[in-house]
Short mmCIF file of C-alpha atoms in Angstrom, two decimals:
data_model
loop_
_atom_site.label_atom_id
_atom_site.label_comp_id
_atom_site.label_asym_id
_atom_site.label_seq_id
_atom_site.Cartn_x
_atom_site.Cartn_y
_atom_site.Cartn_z
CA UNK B 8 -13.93 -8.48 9.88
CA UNK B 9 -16.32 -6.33 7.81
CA UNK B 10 -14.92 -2.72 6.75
CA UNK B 11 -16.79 0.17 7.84
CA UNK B 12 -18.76 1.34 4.92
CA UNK B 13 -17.86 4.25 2.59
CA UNK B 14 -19.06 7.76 3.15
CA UNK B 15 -20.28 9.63 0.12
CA UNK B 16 -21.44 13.23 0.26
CA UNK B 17 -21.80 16.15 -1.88
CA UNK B 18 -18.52 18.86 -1.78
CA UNK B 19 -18.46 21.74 -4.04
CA UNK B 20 -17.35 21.58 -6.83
CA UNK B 21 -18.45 17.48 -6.72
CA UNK B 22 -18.68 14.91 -4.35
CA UNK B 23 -16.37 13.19 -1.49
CA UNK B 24 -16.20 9.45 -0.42
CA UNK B 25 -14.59 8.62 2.41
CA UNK B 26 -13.49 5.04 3.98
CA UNK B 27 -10.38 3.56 5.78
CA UNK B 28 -7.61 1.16 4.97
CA UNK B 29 -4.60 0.56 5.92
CA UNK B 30 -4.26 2.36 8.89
CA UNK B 31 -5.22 5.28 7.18
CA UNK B 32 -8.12 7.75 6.26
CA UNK B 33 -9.20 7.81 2.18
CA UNK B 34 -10.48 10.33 0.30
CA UNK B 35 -11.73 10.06 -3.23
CA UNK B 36 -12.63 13.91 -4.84
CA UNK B 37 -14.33 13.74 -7.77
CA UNK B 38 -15.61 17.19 -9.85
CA UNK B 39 -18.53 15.90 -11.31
CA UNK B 40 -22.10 17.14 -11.43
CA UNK B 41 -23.37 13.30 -11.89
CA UNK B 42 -23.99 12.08 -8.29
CA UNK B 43 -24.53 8.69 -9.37
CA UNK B 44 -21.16 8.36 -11.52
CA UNK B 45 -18.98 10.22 -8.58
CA UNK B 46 -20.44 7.33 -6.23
CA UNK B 47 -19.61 4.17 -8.57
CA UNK B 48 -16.30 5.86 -8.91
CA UNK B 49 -15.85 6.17 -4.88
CA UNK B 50 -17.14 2.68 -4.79
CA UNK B 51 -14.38 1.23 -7.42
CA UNK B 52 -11.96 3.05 -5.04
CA UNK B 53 -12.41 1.99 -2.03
CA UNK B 54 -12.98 -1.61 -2.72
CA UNK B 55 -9.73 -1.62 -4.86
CA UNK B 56 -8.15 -0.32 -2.51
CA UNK B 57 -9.75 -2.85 0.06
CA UNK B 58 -8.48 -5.91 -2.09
CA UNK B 59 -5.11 -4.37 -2.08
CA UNK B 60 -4.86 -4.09 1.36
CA UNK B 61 -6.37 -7.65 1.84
CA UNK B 62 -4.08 -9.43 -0.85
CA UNK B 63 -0.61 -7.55 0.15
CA UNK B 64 -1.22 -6.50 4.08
CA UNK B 65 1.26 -8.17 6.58
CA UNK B 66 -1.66 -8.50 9.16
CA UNK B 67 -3.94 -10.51 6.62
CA UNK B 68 -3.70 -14.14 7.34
CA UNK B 69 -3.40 -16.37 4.06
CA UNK B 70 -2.35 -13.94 1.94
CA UNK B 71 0.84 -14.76 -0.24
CA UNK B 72 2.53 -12.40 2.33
CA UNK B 73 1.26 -14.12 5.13
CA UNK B 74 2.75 -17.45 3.04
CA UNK B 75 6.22 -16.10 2.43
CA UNK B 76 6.86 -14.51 5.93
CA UNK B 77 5.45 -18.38 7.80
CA UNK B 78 7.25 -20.22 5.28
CA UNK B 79 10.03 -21.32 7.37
CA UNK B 80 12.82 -20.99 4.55
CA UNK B 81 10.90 -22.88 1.51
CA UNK B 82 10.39 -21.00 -1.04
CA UNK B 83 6.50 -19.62 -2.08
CA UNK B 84 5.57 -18.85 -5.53
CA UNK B 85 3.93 -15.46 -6.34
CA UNK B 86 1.40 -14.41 -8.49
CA UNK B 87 1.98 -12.13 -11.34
CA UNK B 88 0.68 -8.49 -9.39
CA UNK B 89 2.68 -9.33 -6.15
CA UNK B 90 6.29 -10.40 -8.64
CA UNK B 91 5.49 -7.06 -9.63
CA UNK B 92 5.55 -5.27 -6.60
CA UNK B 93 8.77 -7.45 -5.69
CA UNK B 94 10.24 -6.36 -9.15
CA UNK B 95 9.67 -2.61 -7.81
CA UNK B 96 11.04 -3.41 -4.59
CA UNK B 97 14.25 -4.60 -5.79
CA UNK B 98 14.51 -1.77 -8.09
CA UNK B 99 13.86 0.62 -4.52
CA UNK B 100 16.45 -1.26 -3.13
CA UNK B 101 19.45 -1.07 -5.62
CA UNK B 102 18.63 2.50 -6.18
CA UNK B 103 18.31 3.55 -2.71
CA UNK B 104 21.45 1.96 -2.46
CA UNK B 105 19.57 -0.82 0.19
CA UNK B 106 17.91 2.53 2.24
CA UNK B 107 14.47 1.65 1.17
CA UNK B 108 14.48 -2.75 2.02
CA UNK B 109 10.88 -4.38 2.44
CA UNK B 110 12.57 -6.82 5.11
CA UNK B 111 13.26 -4.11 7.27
CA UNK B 112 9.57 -4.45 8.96
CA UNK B 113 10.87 -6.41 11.49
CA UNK B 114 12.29 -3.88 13.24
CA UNK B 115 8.20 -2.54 14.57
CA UNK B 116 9.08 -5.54 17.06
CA UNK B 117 11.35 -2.81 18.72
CA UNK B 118 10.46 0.50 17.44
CA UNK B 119 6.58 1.22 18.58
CA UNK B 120 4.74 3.98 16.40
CA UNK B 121 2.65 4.48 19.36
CA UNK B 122 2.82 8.52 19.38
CA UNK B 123 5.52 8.40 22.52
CA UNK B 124 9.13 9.81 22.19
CA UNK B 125 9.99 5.85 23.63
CA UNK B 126 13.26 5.06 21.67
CA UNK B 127 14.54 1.69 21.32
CA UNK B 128 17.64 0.40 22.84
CA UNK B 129 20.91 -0.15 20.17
CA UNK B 130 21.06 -4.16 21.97
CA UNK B 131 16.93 -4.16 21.29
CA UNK B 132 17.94 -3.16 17.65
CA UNK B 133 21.17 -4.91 16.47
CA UNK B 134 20.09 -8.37 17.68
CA UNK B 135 17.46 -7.71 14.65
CA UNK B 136 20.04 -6.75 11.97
CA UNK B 137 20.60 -10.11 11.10
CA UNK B 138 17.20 -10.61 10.13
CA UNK B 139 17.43 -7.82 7.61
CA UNK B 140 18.45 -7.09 4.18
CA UNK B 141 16.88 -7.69 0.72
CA UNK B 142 20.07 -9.23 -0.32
CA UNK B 143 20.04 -12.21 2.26
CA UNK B 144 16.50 -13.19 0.29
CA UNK B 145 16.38 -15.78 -2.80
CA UNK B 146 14.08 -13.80 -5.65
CA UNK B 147 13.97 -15.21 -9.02
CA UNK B 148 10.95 -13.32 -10.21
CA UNK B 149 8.54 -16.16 -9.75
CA UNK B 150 9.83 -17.75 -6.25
CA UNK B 151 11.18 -16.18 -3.00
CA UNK B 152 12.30 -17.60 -0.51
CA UNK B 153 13.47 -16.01 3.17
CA UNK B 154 15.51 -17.21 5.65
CA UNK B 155 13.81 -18.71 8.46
CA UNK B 156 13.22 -15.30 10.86
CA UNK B 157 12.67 -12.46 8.58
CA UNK B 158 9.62 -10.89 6.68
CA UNK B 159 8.77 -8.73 4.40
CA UNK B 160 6.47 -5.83 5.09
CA UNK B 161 5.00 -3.83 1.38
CA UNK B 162 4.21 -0.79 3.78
CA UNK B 163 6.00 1.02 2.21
CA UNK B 164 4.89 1.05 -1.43
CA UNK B 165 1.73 -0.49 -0.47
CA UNK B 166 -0.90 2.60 -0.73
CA UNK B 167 0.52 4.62 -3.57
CA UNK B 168 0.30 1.22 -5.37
CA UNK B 169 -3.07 1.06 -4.35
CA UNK B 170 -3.24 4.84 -5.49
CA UNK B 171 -2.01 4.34 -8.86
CA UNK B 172 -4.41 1.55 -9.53
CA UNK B 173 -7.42 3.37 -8.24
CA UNK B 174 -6.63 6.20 -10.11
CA UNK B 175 -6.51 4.35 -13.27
CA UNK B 176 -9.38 2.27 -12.64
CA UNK B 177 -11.05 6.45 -11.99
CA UNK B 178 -10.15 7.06 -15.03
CA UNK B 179 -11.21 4.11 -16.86
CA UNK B 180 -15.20 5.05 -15.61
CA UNK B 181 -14.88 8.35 -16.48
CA UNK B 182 -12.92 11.52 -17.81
CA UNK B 183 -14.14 13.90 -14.42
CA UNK B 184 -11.19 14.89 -12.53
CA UNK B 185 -10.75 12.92 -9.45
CA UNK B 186 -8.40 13.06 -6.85
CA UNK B 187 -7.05 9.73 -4.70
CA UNK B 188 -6.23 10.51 -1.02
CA UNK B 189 -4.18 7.44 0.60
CA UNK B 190 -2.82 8.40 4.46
CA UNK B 191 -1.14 11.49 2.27
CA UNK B 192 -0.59 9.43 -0.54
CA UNK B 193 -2.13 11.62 -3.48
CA UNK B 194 -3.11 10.98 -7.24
CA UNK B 195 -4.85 13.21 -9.05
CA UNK B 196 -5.62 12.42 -12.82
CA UNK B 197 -6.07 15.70 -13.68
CA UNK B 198 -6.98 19.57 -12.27
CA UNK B 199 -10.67 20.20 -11.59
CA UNK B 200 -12.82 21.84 -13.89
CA UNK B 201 -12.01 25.29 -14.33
CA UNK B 202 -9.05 25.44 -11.98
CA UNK B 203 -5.07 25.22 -12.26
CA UNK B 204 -5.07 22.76 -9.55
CA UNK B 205 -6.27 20.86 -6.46
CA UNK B 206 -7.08 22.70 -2.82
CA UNK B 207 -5.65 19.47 -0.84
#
């Protein structure tokens, strides 16, 4: 499925693109009176962002998170970028105290983000606690390996990863400020031109 193209205008004091991923709308800001470097720049956003999404989104099929969660309990090797993201994830985990747990996405079976006040029932959400905790899963750095029945979901690091690396990639093509809109996850590289900060 093809992604809907990005939008690129001009916005004093710059230029805007705009695109979707993840479930979200994306901004890219960049103060810059060269039209044709603000647009490679929204360009190198969105489609890093797009590969993120593509390489690390639960509802991609053949992905290495597509992999892990059908695996069936045999362990899947990882790539270097996604043991990283695991890495991170184990570090939310042990200093969250297990509050922040990337297995935990199992429980949108039972608890629909669908803008109603519809509450689960406890039975609806106990007979899925079993099927999560980041402890119950066999990470060596290299190789995981889940129990047959649970997942992991990166929602919730995945687009302020994907910020940080488009920002850095930004900044790499240029040294115009530029601002990264996510869903409401932000990254700015610097303030604009002239001004003590961002109007968000």
């Amino acid at each position: 499925m093809s992604k809907p193209p990005l939008e690129f205008t001009a916005q004093a004091p710059g230029y805007a693109g705009r695109f979707a991923a993840m479930a979200s709308p994306c901004e890219v800001l960049v103060h810059s009176d060269d039209a044709k470097l603000a647009k490679a720049i929204c360009e190198a956003v969105s489609q890093e962002t797009w590969r993120i999404e593509a390489a690390f989104s639960r509802y991609s099929q053949g992905n290495q998170i597509h992999r892990i969660n059908t695996a069936k309990g045999k362990p899947i090797e990882v790539n270097e970028e996604l043991a990283g993201l695991l890495n991170f994830a184990d570090t939310c985990w042990q200093l969250s105290d297990g509050a922040f747990d990337i297995s935990s996405g199992v429980l949108r079976r039972v608890w629909l983000f669908d803008g109603g006040d519809q509450l689960p029932e406890d039975r609806a959400v106990n007979a899925l606690l079993p099927l999560i905790g980041w402890d119950k899963i066999n990470w060596n750095g290299s190789s995981i390996r889940l129990p047959t029945g649970m997942e992991i979901d990166l929602g919730g690091l995945g687009k302020e990863y994907a910020v940080d690396r488009a920002a850095r990639l930004a900044s790499q093509m240029s040294d115009d400020p530029v601002l990264i809109n996510c869903g409401g996850d932000l990254r700015a590289n610097r303030a604009p031109w002239g001004a003590q900060a961002w109007r968000v």
